XYZ file of N, CA and C in Angstrom:
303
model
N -15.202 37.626 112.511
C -15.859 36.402 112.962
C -14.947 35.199 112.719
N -14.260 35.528 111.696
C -13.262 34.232 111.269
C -12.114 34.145 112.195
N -11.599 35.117 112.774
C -10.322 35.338 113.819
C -11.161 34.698 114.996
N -11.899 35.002 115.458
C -12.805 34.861 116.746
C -13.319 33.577 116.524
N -13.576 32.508 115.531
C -13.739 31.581 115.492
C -12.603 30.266 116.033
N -11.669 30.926 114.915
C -10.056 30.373 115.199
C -9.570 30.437 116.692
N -9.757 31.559 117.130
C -9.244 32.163 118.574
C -10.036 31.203 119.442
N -11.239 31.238 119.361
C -12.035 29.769 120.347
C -11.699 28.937 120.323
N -11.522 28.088 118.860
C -11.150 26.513 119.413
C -9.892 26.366 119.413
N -8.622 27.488 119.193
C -7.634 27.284 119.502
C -7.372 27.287 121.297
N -7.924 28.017 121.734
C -8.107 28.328 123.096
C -8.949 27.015 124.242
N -9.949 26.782 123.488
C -9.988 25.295 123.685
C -9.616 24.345 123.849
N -8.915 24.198 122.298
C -7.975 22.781 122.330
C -6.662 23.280 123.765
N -6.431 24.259 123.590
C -5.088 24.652 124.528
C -5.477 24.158 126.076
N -6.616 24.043 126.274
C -7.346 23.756 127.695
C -7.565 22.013 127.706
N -7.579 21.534 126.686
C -7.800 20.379 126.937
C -9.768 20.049 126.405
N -9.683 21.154 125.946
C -11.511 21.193 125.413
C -11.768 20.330 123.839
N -12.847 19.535 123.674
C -12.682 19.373 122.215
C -13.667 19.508 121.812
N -13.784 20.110 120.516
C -14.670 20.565 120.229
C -14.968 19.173 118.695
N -16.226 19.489 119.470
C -17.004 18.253 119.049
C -18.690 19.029 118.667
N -19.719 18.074 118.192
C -20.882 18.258 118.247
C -21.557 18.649 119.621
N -20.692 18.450 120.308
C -21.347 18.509 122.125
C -20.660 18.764 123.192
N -19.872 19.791 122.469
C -18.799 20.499 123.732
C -17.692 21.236 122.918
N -17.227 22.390 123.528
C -16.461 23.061 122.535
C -17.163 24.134 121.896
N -16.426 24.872 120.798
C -17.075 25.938 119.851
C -18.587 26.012 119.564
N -19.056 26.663 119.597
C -20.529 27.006 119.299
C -20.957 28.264 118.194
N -21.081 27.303 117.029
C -20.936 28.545 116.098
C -22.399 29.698 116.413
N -23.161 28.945 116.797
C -24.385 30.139 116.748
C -24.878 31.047 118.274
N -23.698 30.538 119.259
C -23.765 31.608 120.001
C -22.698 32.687 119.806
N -21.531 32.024 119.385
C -20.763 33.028 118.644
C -20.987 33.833 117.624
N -21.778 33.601 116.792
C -22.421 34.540 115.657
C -23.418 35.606 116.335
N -24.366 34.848 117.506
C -25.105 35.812 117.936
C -24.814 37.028 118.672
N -23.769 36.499 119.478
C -23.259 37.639 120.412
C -22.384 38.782 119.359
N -22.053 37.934 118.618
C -21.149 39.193 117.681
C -22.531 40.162 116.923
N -23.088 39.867 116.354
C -24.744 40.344 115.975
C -25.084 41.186 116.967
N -25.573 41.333 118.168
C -26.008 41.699 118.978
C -24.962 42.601 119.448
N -23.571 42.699 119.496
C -22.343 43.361 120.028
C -22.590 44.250 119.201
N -22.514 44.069 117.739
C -22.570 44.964 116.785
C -23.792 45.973 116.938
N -24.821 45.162 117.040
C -26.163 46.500 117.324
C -25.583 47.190 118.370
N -25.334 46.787 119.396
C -24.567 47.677 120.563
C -24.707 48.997 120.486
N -22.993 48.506 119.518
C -22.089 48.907 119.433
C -22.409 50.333 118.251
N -23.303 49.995 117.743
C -23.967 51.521 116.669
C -24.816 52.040 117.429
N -25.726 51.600 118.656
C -26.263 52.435 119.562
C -25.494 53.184 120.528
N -24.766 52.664 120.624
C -24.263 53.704 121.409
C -22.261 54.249 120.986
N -22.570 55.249 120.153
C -21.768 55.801 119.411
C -20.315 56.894 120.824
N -19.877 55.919 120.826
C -18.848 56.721 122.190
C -17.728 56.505 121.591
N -16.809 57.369 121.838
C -15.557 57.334 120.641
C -14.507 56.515 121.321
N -14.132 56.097 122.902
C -13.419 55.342 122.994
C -13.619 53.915 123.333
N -13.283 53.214 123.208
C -13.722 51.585 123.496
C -13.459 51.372 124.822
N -12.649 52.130 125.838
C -12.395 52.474 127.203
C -14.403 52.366 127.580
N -14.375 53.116 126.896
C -15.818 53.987 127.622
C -17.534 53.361 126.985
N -16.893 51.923 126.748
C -18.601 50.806 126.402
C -17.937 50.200 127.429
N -17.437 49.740 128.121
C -16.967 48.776 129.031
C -18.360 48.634 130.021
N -18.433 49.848 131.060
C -19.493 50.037 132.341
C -20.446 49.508 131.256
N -21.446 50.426 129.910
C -22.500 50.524 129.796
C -22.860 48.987 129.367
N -22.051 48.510 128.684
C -22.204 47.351 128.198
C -22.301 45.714 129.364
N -21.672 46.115 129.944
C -21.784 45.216 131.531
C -23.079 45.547 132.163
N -23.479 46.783 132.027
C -24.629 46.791 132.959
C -25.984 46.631 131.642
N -25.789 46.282 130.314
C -26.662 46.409 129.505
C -27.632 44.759 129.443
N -28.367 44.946 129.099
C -29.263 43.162 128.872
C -28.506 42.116 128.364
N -27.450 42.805 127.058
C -26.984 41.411 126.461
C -26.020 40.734 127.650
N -25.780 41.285 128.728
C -24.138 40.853 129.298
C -25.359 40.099 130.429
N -26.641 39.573 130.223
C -26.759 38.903 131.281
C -26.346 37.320 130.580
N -26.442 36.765 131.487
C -26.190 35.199 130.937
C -27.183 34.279 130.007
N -28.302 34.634 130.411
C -29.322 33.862 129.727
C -29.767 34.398 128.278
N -28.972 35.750 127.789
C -29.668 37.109 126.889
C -29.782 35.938 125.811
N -29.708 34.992 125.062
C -29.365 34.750 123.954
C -30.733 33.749 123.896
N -31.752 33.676 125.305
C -32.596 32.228 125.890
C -33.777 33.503 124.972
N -33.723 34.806 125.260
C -35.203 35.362 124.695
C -35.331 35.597 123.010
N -34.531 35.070 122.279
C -34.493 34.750 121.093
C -34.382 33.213 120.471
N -34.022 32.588 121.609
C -33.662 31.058 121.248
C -34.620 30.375 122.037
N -34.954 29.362 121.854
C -35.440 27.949 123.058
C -34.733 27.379 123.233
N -34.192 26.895 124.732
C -32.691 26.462 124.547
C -32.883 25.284 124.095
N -33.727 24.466 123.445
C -33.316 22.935 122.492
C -33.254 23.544 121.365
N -33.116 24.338 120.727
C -33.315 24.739 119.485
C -31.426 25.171 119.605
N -31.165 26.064 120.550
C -30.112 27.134 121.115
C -28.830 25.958 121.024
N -29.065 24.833 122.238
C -27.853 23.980 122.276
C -28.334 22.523 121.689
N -28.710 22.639 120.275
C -28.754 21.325 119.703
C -27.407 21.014 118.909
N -26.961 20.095 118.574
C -25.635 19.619 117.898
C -25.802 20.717 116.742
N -26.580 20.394 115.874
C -26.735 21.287 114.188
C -26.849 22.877 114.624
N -26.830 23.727 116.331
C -26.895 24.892 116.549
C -25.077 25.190 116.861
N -24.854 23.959 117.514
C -22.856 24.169 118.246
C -22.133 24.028 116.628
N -23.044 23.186 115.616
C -21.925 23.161 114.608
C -22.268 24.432 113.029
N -23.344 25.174 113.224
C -23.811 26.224 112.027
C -24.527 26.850 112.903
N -24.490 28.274 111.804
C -25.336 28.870 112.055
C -26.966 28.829 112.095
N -28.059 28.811 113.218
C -29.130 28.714 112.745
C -30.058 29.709 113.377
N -31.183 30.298 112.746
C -31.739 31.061 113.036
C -32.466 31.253 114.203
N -32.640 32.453 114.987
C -33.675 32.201 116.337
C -35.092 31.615 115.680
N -35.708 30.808 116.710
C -36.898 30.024 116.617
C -37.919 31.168 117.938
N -37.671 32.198 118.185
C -38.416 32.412 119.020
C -38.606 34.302 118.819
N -37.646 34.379 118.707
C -37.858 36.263 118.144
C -36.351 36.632 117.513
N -36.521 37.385 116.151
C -35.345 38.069 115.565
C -34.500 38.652 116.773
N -32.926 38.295 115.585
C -32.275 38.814 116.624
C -32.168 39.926 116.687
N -32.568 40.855 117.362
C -32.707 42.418 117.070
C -32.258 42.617 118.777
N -31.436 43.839 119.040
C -30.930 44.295 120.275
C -32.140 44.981 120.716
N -33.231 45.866 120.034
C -34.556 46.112 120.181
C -35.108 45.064 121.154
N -35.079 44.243 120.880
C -36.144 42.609 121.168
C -35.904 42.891 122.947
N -34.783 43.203 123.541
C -33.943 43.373 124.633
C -35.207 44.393 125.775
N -35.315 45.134 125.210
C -35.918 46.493 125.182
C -37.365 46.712 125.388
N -38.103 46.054 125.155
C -39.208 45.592 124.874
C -39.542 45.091 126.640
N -41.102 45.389 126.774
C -41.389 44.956 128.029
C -41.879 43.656 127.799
């Protein structure tokens, strides 16, 4: 998480991005997706990393909004959410939650 932190706003700043309270790095969608990668990533036990590519593209988290059914997005993109970590306000983050009708 600490490489992948670094790796963002270096990649950022390299673009001309700044990361600020309101644009730039986002620590708690970055924490989440890594959270959620990780549940994945123990469900489905495939020995090469070649071979999560398809399942994971076609899985819930890789839609765009996946992070909106655990968050409200004022809660999701408030300044104190882009600069810490903060907890979902709407359902644990559980890859389960996904799954669920």
């Amino acid at each position: 998480l600490d490489r992948l932190r670094t790796g963002i706003r270096r990649l950022n700043e390299a673009h001309g991005v700044v990361n600020s309270d309101t644009s730039g790095y986002h620590e708690t969608i970055t924490r989440a997706y890594v959270i959620l990668l990780s549940q994945w990533r123990e469900a489905h036990q495939l020995e090469r990393t070649d071979d999560l590519v398809a399942p994971l593209r076609a899985s819930a988290i890789a839609a765009p909004d996946v992070l909106l059914h655990f968050y409200s997005r004022e809660h999701l993109f408030s300044p104190r959410a882009r600069a810490e970590w903060v907890e979902p306000d709407r359902l644990p983050l559980q890859l389960a939650a996904l799954t669920r009708g």
